């Protein structure tokens, strides 16, 4: 059973606007959550993480929010740029499985 | 550059053929993993290893075998290729206690016809 789920397979936003990618999990004991970014023909690369003891982590244009009571995390990209167009995966550090991914398209 | 190296990058196999996908890392990572990504789908864990001599099945191990004779190498073997194994295969590694996740290779695109 999938413990980390991304229910939106795709998202399209206009350049300069906010992109919000969502992820739900089932195991409240997870320690760390991570987001990866994947371009076509490349392996995924680490983007940003958040500890379960925090509710927000920011790195430049990327912010991850964690809502433990809802078992939900989200990745915010502000402002979105065409170069952000990629597939984004969420994962839990304690688990070797990834969400199904969300394909983000940022239109110029 | 240090990292995870996968070979080959592309391969076309006929049904029933066998092949080995190579994966090598030079970061002295203990943990290594094989994932596959089908078109439009997420990453599925095939096999993983927590150290030399130790391997274990992931979510989708059928049709595959692995070995881990050294820390550096984690080859994935397909014995009787089937069209359902057409996919992109990613190898990844991680150090014990590493908080920031995996280092991935650039992938092997396999087509079985």
PDB file of C-alpha atoms in Angstrom:
ATOM      1  CA  UNK A   1       0.000   0.000   0.000  1.00  0.00           C
ATOM      2  CA  UNK A   2       1.254   3.407  -0.953  1.00  0.00           C
ATOM      3  CA  UNK A   3       2.204   5.414   2.122  1.00  0.00           C
ATOM      4  CA  UNK A   4       3.003   8.597   0.214  1.00  0.00           C
ATOM      5  CA  UNK A   5       0.486   9.796  -2.347  1.00  0.00           C
ATOM      6  CA  UNK A   6       0.351  12.557  -4.894  1.00  0.00           C
ATOM      7  CA  UNK A   7      -3.165  12.737  -6.245  1.00  0.00           C
ATOM      8  CA  UNK A   8      -2.654  15.370  -8.923  1.00  0.00           C
ATOM      9  CA  UNK A   9      -0.837  13.952 -11.951  1.00  0.00           C
ATOM     10  CA  UNK A  10      -0.383  17.354 -13.571  1.00  0.00           C
ATOM     11  CA  UNK A  11      -0.480  21.071 -12.901  1.00  0.00           C
ATOM     12  CA  UNK A  12      -0.229  23.982 -15.299  1.00  0.00           C
ATOM     13  CA  UNK A  13       0.481  27.546 -14.176  1.00  0.00           C
ATOM     14  CA  UNK A  14       1.428  30.827 -15.745  1.00  0.00           C
ATOM     15  CA  UNK A  15       4.944  32.166 -15.382  1.00  0.00           C
ATOM     16  CA  UNK A  16       5.233  34.419 -12.336  1.00  0.00           C
ATOM     17  CA  UNK A  17       2.319  32.824 -10.522  1.00  0.00           C
ATOM     18  CA  UNK A  18       2.442  30.410  -7.589  1.00  0.00           C
ATOM     19  CA  UNK A  19       2.664  26.650  -8.107  1.00  0.00           C
ATOM     20  CA  UNK A  20       1.338  24.451  -5.313  1.00  0.00           C
ATOM     21  CA  UNK A  21       2.072  20.739  -5.388  1.00  0.00           C
ATOM     22  CA  UNK A  22       0.466  18.475  -2.819  1.00  0.00           C
ATOM     23  CA  UNK A  23       1.357  15.230  -1.113  1.00  0.00           C
ATOM     24  CA  UNK A  24      -0.465  13.113   1.477  1.00  0.00           C
ATOM     25  CA  UNK A  25       0.989  10.425   3.702  1.00  0.00           C
ATOM     26  CA  UNK A  26      -0.411   7.775   5.995  1.00  0.00           C
ATOM     27  CA  UNK A  27       2.338   7.045   8.529  1.00  0.00           C
ATOM     28  CA  UNK A  28       2.511   9.643  11.291  1.00  0.00           C
ATOM     29  CA  UNK A  29       5.915   8.281  12.369  1.00  0.00           C
ATOM     30  CA  UNK A  30       7.748   9.530   9.293  1.00  0.00           C
ATOM     31  CA  UNK A  31      10.763  11.623  10.274  1.00  0.00           C
ATOM     32  CA  UNK A  32      11.625  13.639   7.198  1.00  0.00           C
ATOM     33  CA  UNK A  33       9.881  14.462   3.971  1.00  0.00           C
ATOM     34  CA  UNK A  34      11.648  15.261   0.748  1.00  0.00           C
ATOM     35  CA  UNK A  35      10.795  16.696  -2.633  1.00  0.00           C
ATOM     36  CA  UNK A  36      12.621  15.691  -5.776  1.00  0.00           C
ATOM     37  CA  UNK A  37      12.579  17.272  -9.189  1.00  0.00           C
ATOM     38  CA  UNK A  38      12.958  15.301 -12.383  1.00  0.00           C
ATOM     39  CA  UNK A  39      13.642  16.580 -15.877  1.00  0.00           C
ATOM     40  CA  UNK A  40      13.128  14.319 -18.908  1.00  0.00           C
ATOM     41  CA  UNK A  41      16.003  11.914 -19.574  1.00  0.00           C
ATOM     42  CA  UNK A  42      17.580  12.673 -16.199  1.00  0.00           C
ATOM     43  CA  UNK A  43      17.465  11.080 -12.770  1.00  0.00           C
ATOM     44  CA  UNK A  44      15.530  12.795  -9.973  1.00  0.00           C
ATOM     45  CA  UNK A  45      17.464  15.364  -7.961  1.00  0.00           C
ATOM     46  CA  UNK A  46      16.872  16.441  -4.401  1.00  0.00           C
ATOM     47  CA  UNK A  47      15.060  19.777  -4.100  1.00  0.00           C
ATOM     48  CA  UNK A  48      14.032  20.498  -0.519  1.00  0.00           C
ATOM     49  CA  UNK A  49      13.216  18.649   2.686  1.00  0.00           C
ATOM     50  CA  UNK A  50      11.358  19.233   5.914  1.00  0.00           C
ATOM     51  CA  UNK A  51      11.687  17.645   9.312  1.00  0.00           C
ATOM     52  CA  UNK A  52       8.581  16.360  11.029  1.00  0.00           C
ATOM     53  CA  UNK A  53       9.292  18.735  13.917  1.00  0.00           C
ATOM     54  CA  UNK A  54       8.861  21.763  11.668  1.00  0.00           C
ATOM     55  CA  UNK A  55       5.889  23.088   9.766  1.00  0.00           C
ATOM     56  CA  UNK A  56       7.731  25.149   7.180  1.00  0.00           C
ATOM     57  CA  UNK A  57      11.046  25.149   5.370  1.00  0.00           C
ATOM     58  CA  UNK A  58      12.048  27.751   2.834  1.00  0.00           C
ATOM     59  CA  UNK A  59      14.813  27.783   0.252  1.00  0.00           C
ATOM     60  CA  UNK A  60      14.678  30.666  -2.171  1.00  0.00           C
ATOM     61  CA  UNK A  61      11.583  30.368  -4.338  1.00  0.00           C
ATOM     62  CA  UNK A  62      10.725  26.977  -2.854  1.00  0.00           C
ATOM     63  CA  UNK A  63       8.815  26.502   0.397  1.00  0.00           C
ATOM     64  CA  UNK A  64       7.529  23.260   1.824  1.00  0.00           C
ATOM     65  CA  UNK A  65       4.717  23.258   4.352  1.00  0.00           C
ATOM     66  CA  UNK A  66       3.888  20.361   6.643  1.00  0.00           C
ATOM     67  CA  UNK A  67       0.500  19.860   8.268  1.00  0.00           C
ATOM     68  CA  UNK A  68       0.961  16.927  10.606  1.00  0.00           C
ATOM     69  CA  UNK A  69      -2.612  16.768  11.796  1.00  0.00           C
ATOM     70  CA  UNK A  70      -3.805  16.396   8.213  1.00  0.00           C
ATOM     71  CA  UNK A  71      -0.798  14.262   7.195  1.00  0.00           C
ATOM     72  CA  UNK A  72      -0.294  16.597   4.287  1.00  0.00           C
ATOM     73  CA  UNK A  73       2.623  18.473   2.824  1.00  0.00           C
ATOM     74  CA  UNK A  74       2.793  20.944   0.005  1.00  0.00           C
ATOM     75  CA  UNK A  75       5.503  22.496  -2.110  1.00  0.00           C
ATOM     76  CA  UNK A  76       5.076  26.135  -3.082  1.00  0.00           C
ATOM     77  CA  UNK A  77       7.069  27.671  -5.905  1.00  0.00           C
ATOM     78  CA  UNK A  78       6.921  31.448  -6.089  1.00  0.00           C
ATOM     79  CA  UNK A  79       7.328  32.922  -8.607  1.00  0.00           C
ATOM     80  CA  UNK A  80       7.086  30.005 -11.015  1.00  0.00           C
ATOM     81  CA  UNK A  81       9.488  30.003 -13.954  1.00  0.00           C
ATOM     82  CA  UNK A  82       9.432  28.020 -17.211  1.00  0.00           C
ATOM     83  CA  UNK A  83      12.583  26.214 -16.045  1.00  0.00           C
ATOM     84  CA  UNK A  84      10.573  24.780 -13.159  1.00  0.00           C
ATOM     85  CA  UNK A  85       8.649  22.632 -15.629  1.00  0.00           C
ATOM     86  CA  UNK A  86       9.429  19.093 -14.499  1.00  0.00           C
ATOM     87  CA  UNK A  87       7.962  16.162 -12.601  1.00  0.00           C
ATOM     88  CA  UNK A  88       8.012  16.586  -8.834  1.00  0.00           C
ATOM     89  CA  UNK A  89       8.055  13.619  -6.471  1.00  0.00           C
ATOM     90  CA  UNK A  90       7.521  13.612  -2.742  1.00  0.00           C
ATOM     91  CA  UNK A  91       9.006  10.945  -0.493  1.00  0.00           C
ATOM     92  CA  UNK A  92       9.434  10.096   3.160  1.00  0.00           C
ATOM     93  CA  UNK A  93      12.984   9.551   4.375  1.00  0.00           C
ATOM     94  CA  UNK A  94      12.000   6.479   6.345  1.00  0.00           C
ATOM     95  CA  UNK A  95      10.385   4.857   3.347  1.00  0.00           C
ATOM     96  CA  UNK A  96      11.903   3.846   0.049  1.00  0.00           C
ATOM     97  CA  UNK A  97       8.811   4.590  -1.946  1.00  0.00           C
ATOM     98  CA  UNK A  98       7.914   7.740  -3.797  1.00  0.00           C
ATOM     99  CA  UNK A  99       4.672   9.431  -4.663  1.00  0.00           C
ATOM    100  CA  UNK A 100       3.462   8.998  -8.242  1.00  0.00           C
ATOM    101  CA  UNK A 101       4.680  12.458  -9.151  1.00  0.00           C
ATOM    102  CA  UNK A 102       3.079  15.660 -10.407  1.00  0.00           C
ATOM    103  CA  UNK A 103       4.045  17.056 -13.783  1.00  0.00           C
ATOM    104  CA  UNK A 104       4.344  20.828 -13.511  1.00  0.00           C
ATOM    105  CA  UNK A 105       4.155  22.940 -16.643  1.00  0.00           C
ATOM    106  CA  UNK A 106       4.936  26.629 -16.329  1.00  0.00           C
ATOM    107  CA  UNK A 107       3.760  28.572 -19.350  1.00  0.00           C
ATOM    108  CA  UNK A 108       5.605  31.716 -20.445  1.00  0.00           C
TER     109      UNK A 108
ATOM    110  CA  UNK B   1      32.310  13.665 -11.179  1.00  0.00           C
ATOM    111  CA  UNK B   2      31.387  11.640  -8.144  1.00  0.00           C
ATOM    112  CA  UNK B   3      27.983  10.093  -8.204  1.00  0.00           C
ATOM    113  CA  UNK B   4      25.949   7.178  -9.518  1.00  0.00           C
ATOM    114  CA  UNK B   5      26.820   5.879 -12.967  1.00  0.00           C
ATOM    115  CA  UNK B   6      24.442   3.723 -14.973  1.00  0.00           C
ATOM    116  CA  UNK B   7      25.215   1.873 -18.169  1.00  0.00           C
ATOM    117  CA  UNK B   8      23.956   1.517 -20.817  1.00  0.00           C
ATOM    118  CA  UNK B   9      21.816   4.617 -21.333  1.00  0.00           C
ATOM    119  CA  UNK B  10      19.621   2.944 -23.934  1.00  0.00           C
ATOM    120  CA  UNK B  11      18.962  -0.649 -24.928  1.00  0.00           C
ATOM    121  CA  UNK B  12      16.527  -2.536 -27.112  1.00  0.00           C
ATOM    122  CA  UNK B  13      15.987  -6.179 -26.231  1.00  0.00           C
ATOM    123  CA  UNK B  14      14.020  -8.906 -27.923  1.00  0.00           C
ATOM    124  CA  UNK B  15      11.516 -10.910 -25.902  1.00  0.00           C
ATOM    125  CA  UNK B  16      13.288 -13.670 -24.027  1.00  0.00           C
ATOM    126  CA  UNK B  17      16.744 -12.097 -24.148  1.00  0.00           C
ATOM    127  CA  UNK B  18      18.662 -11.332 -20.999  1.00  0.00           C
ATOM    128  CA  UNK B  19      20.805  -8.403 -19.960  1.00  0.00           C
ATOM    129  CA  UNK B  20      22.428  -6.731 -16.996  1.00  0.00           C
ATOM    130  CA  UNK B  21      21.966  -3.085 -16.140  1.00  0.00           C
ATOM    131  CA  UNK B  22      25.083  -1.777 -14.459  1.00  0.00           C
ATOM    132  CA  UNK B  23      25.155   0.654 -11.556  1.00  0.00           C
ATOM    133  CA  UNK B  24      28.273   1.960  -9.818  1.00  0.00           C
ATOM    134  CA  UNK B  25      28.649   4.606  -7.144  1.00  0.00           C
ATOM    135  CA  UNK B  26      31.891   6.099  -5.854  1.00  0.00           C
ATOM    136  CA  UNK B  27      30.555   7.802  -2.730  1.00  0.00           C
ATOM    137  CA  UNK B  28      30.988   4.773  -0.445  1.00  0.00           C
ATOM    138  CA  UNK B  29      27.233   4.703   0.156  1.00  0.00           C
ATOM    139  CA  UNK B  30      25.889   1.696   1.982  1.00  0.00           C
ATOM    140  CA  UNK B  31      22.375   1.748   0.573  1.00  0.00           C
ATOM    141  CA  UNK B  32      21.598   1.189  -3.083  1.00  0.00           C
ATOM    142  CA  UNK B  33      18.299   0.908  -4.905  1.00  0.00           C
ATOM    143  CA  UNK B  34      16.776   0.066  -8.254  1.00  0.00           C
ATOM    144  CA  UNK B  35      13.621   1.804  -9.410  1.00  0.00           C
ATOM    145  CA  UNK B  36      11.647   1.676 -12.610  1.00  0.00           C
ATOM    146  CA  UNK B  37       9.513   4.434 -14.019  1.00  0.00           C
ATOM    147  CA  UNK B  38       6.860   3.519 -16.551  1.00  0.00           C
ATOM    148  CA  UNK B  39       5.498   6.224 -18.869  1.00  0.00           C
ATOM    149  CA  UNK B  40       3.328   8.667 -16.932  1.00  0.00           C
ATOM    150  CA  UNK B  41       3.880   6.772 -13.714  1.00  0.00           C
ATOM    151  CA  UNK B  42       5.907   7.219 -10.559  1.00  0.00           C
ATOM    152  CA  UNK B  43       8.973   5.379  -9.331  1.00  0.00           C
ATOM    153  CA  UNK B  44       8.506   1.774  -8.304  1.00  0.00           C
ATOM    154  CA  UNK B  45      11.110   0.080  -6.111  1.00  0.00           C
ATOM    155  CA  UNK B  46      12.433  -3.163  -7.628  1.00  0.00           C
ATOM    156  CA  UNK B  47      15.235  -4.218  -5.273  1.00  0.00           C
ATOM    157  CA  UNK B  48      17.407  -2.605  -2.672  1.00  0.00           C
ATOM    158  CA  UNK B  49      20.561  -3.337  -0.708  1.00  0.00           C
ATOM    159  CA  UNK B  50      21.711  -2.075   2.674  1.00  0.00           C
ATOM    160  CA  UNK B  51      25.277  -3.228   2.197  1.00  0.00           C
ATOM    161  CA  UNK B  52      27.578  -5.617   0.386  1.00  0.00           C
ATOM    162  CA  UNK B  53      26.180  -9.143   0.427  1.00  0.00           C
ATOM    163  CA  UNK B  54      22.681  -8.045   1.431  1.00  0.00           C
ATOM    164  CA  UNK B  55      19.776  -7.566  -0.966  1.00  0.00           C
ATOM    165  CA  UNK B  56      16.020  -7.490  -0.570  1.00  0.00           C
ATOM    166  CA  UNK B  57      12.908  -7.262  -2.706  1.00  0.00           C
ATOM    167  CA  UNK B  58      10.979  -4.079  -3.242  1.00  0.00           C
ATOM    168  CA  UNK B  59       7.503  -3.543  -4.640  1.00  0.00           C
ATOM    169  CA  UNK B  60       7.993  -5.064  -8.121  1.00  0.00           C
ATOM    170  CA  UNK B  61      10.817  -7.656  -8.019  1.00  0.00           C
ATOM    171  CA  UNK B  62       9.362 -10.272 -10.368  1.00  0.00           C
ATOM    172  CA  UNK B  63      11.476 -10.854 -13.448  1.00  0.00           C
ATOM    173  CA  UNK B  64      14.597  -9.299 -11.946  1.00  0.00           C
ATOM    174  CA  UNK B  65      17.610 -10.336  -9.899  1.00  0.00           C
ATOM    175  CA  UNK B  66      20.330  -8.353  -8.183  1.00  0.00           C
ATOM    176  CA  UNK B  67      23.642  -8.933  -6.481  1.00  0.00           C
ATOM    177  CA  UNK B  68      25.830  -6.760  -4.269  1.00  0.00           C
ATOM    178  CA  UNK B  69      29.300  -8.236  -4.100  1.00  0.00           C
ATOM    179  CA  UNK B  70      30.967  -4.860  -3.480  1.00  0.00           C
ATOM    180  CA  UNK B  71      29.913  -1.575  -1.914  1.00  0.00           C
ATOM    181  CA  UNK B  72      30.294   0.185  -5.250  1.00  0.00           C
ATOM    182  CA  UNK B  73      28.332  -2.049  -7.627  1.00  0.00           C
ATOM    183  CA  UNK B  74      24.684  -3.062  -7.728  1.00  0.00           C
ATOM    184  CA  UNK B  75      23.830  -4.691 -11.073  1.00  0.00           C
ATOM    185  CA  UNK B  76      20.254  -5.509 -12.055  1.00  0.00           C
ATOM    186  CA  UNK B  77      19.699  -8.650 -14.104  1.00  0.00           C
ATOM    187  CA  UNK B  78      16.799  -9.369 -16.443  1.00  0.00           C
ATOM    188  CA  UNK B  79      16.779 -13.063 -17.329  1.00  0.00           C
ATOM    189  CA  UNK B  80      13.864 -13.391 -19.763  1.00  0.00           C
ATOM    190  CA  UNK B  81      12.904  -9.977 -21.040  1.00  0.00           C
ATOM    191  CA  UNK B  82       9.188  -9.292 -21.482  1.00  0.00           C
ATOM    192  CA  UNK B  83       7.392  -6.276 -23.032  1.00  0.00           C
ATOM    193  CA  UNK B  84       6.098  -5.397 -19.547  1.00  0.00           C
ATOM    194  CA  UNK B  85       9.695  -4.616 -18.585  1.00  0.00           C
ATOM    195  CA  UNK B  86       9.866  -1.750 -21.053  1.00  0.00           C
ATOM    196  CA  UNK B  87      10.628   1.151 -18.754  1.00  0.00           C
ATOM    197  CA  UNK B  88      13.250   3.610 -17.587  1.00  0.00           C
ATOM    198  CA  UNK B  89      15.407   2.180 -14.822  1.00  0.00           C
ATOM    199  CA  UNK B  90      17.033   4.335 -12.169  1.00  0.00           C
ATOM    200  CA  UNK B  91      19.692   3.321  -9.727  1.00  0.00           C
ATOM    201  CA  UNK B  92      20.131   5.339  -6.541  1.00  0.00           C
ATOM    202  CA  UNK B  93      22.340   5.318  -3.484  1.00  0.00           C
ATOM    203  CA  UNK B  94      22.302   6.786  -0.009  1.00  0.00           C
ATOM    204  CA  UNK B  95      24.621   6.927   2.958  1.00  0.00           C
ATOM    205  CA  UNK B  96      23.597   5.708   6.405  1.00  0.00           C
ATOM    206  CA  UNK B  97      22.124   8.615   8.301  1.00  0.00           C
ATOM    207  CA  UNK B  98      21.958  10.802   5.207  1.00  0.00           C
ATOM    208  CA  UNK B  99      19.041  13.120   5.689  1.00  0.00           C
ATOM    209  CA  UNK B 100      18.772  14.519   2.225  1.00  0.00           C
ATOM    210  CA  UNK B 101      17.795  11.462   0.377  1.00  0.00           C
ATOM    211  CA  UNK B 102      19.110   9.687  -2.591  1.00  0.00           C
ATOM    212  CA  UNK B 103      21.603  10.339  -5.318  1.00  0.00           C
ATOM    213  CA  UNK B 104      20.203   9.034  -8.578  1.00  0.00           C
ATOM    214  CA  UNK B 105      21.856   7.898 -11.755  1.00  0.00           C
ATOM    215  CA  UNK B 106      20.702   9.305 -15.082  1.00  0.00           C
ATOM    216  CA  UNK B 107      18.734   6.201 -15.983  1.00  0.00           C
ATOM    217  CA  UNK B 108      18.670   3.365 -18.520  1.00  0.00           C
ATOM    218  CA  UNK B 109      15.881   3.394 -21.080  1.00  0.00           C
ATOM    219  CA  UNK B 110      14.984  -0.189 -21.933  1.00  0.00           C
ATOM    220  CA  UNK B 111      12.611  -1.269 -24.686  1.00  0.00           C
ATOM    221  CA  UNK B 112      11.582  -4.903 -25.061  1.00  0.00           C
ATOM    222  CA  UNK B 113      10.147  -5.799 -28.469  1.00  0.00           C
TER     223      UNK B 113
END
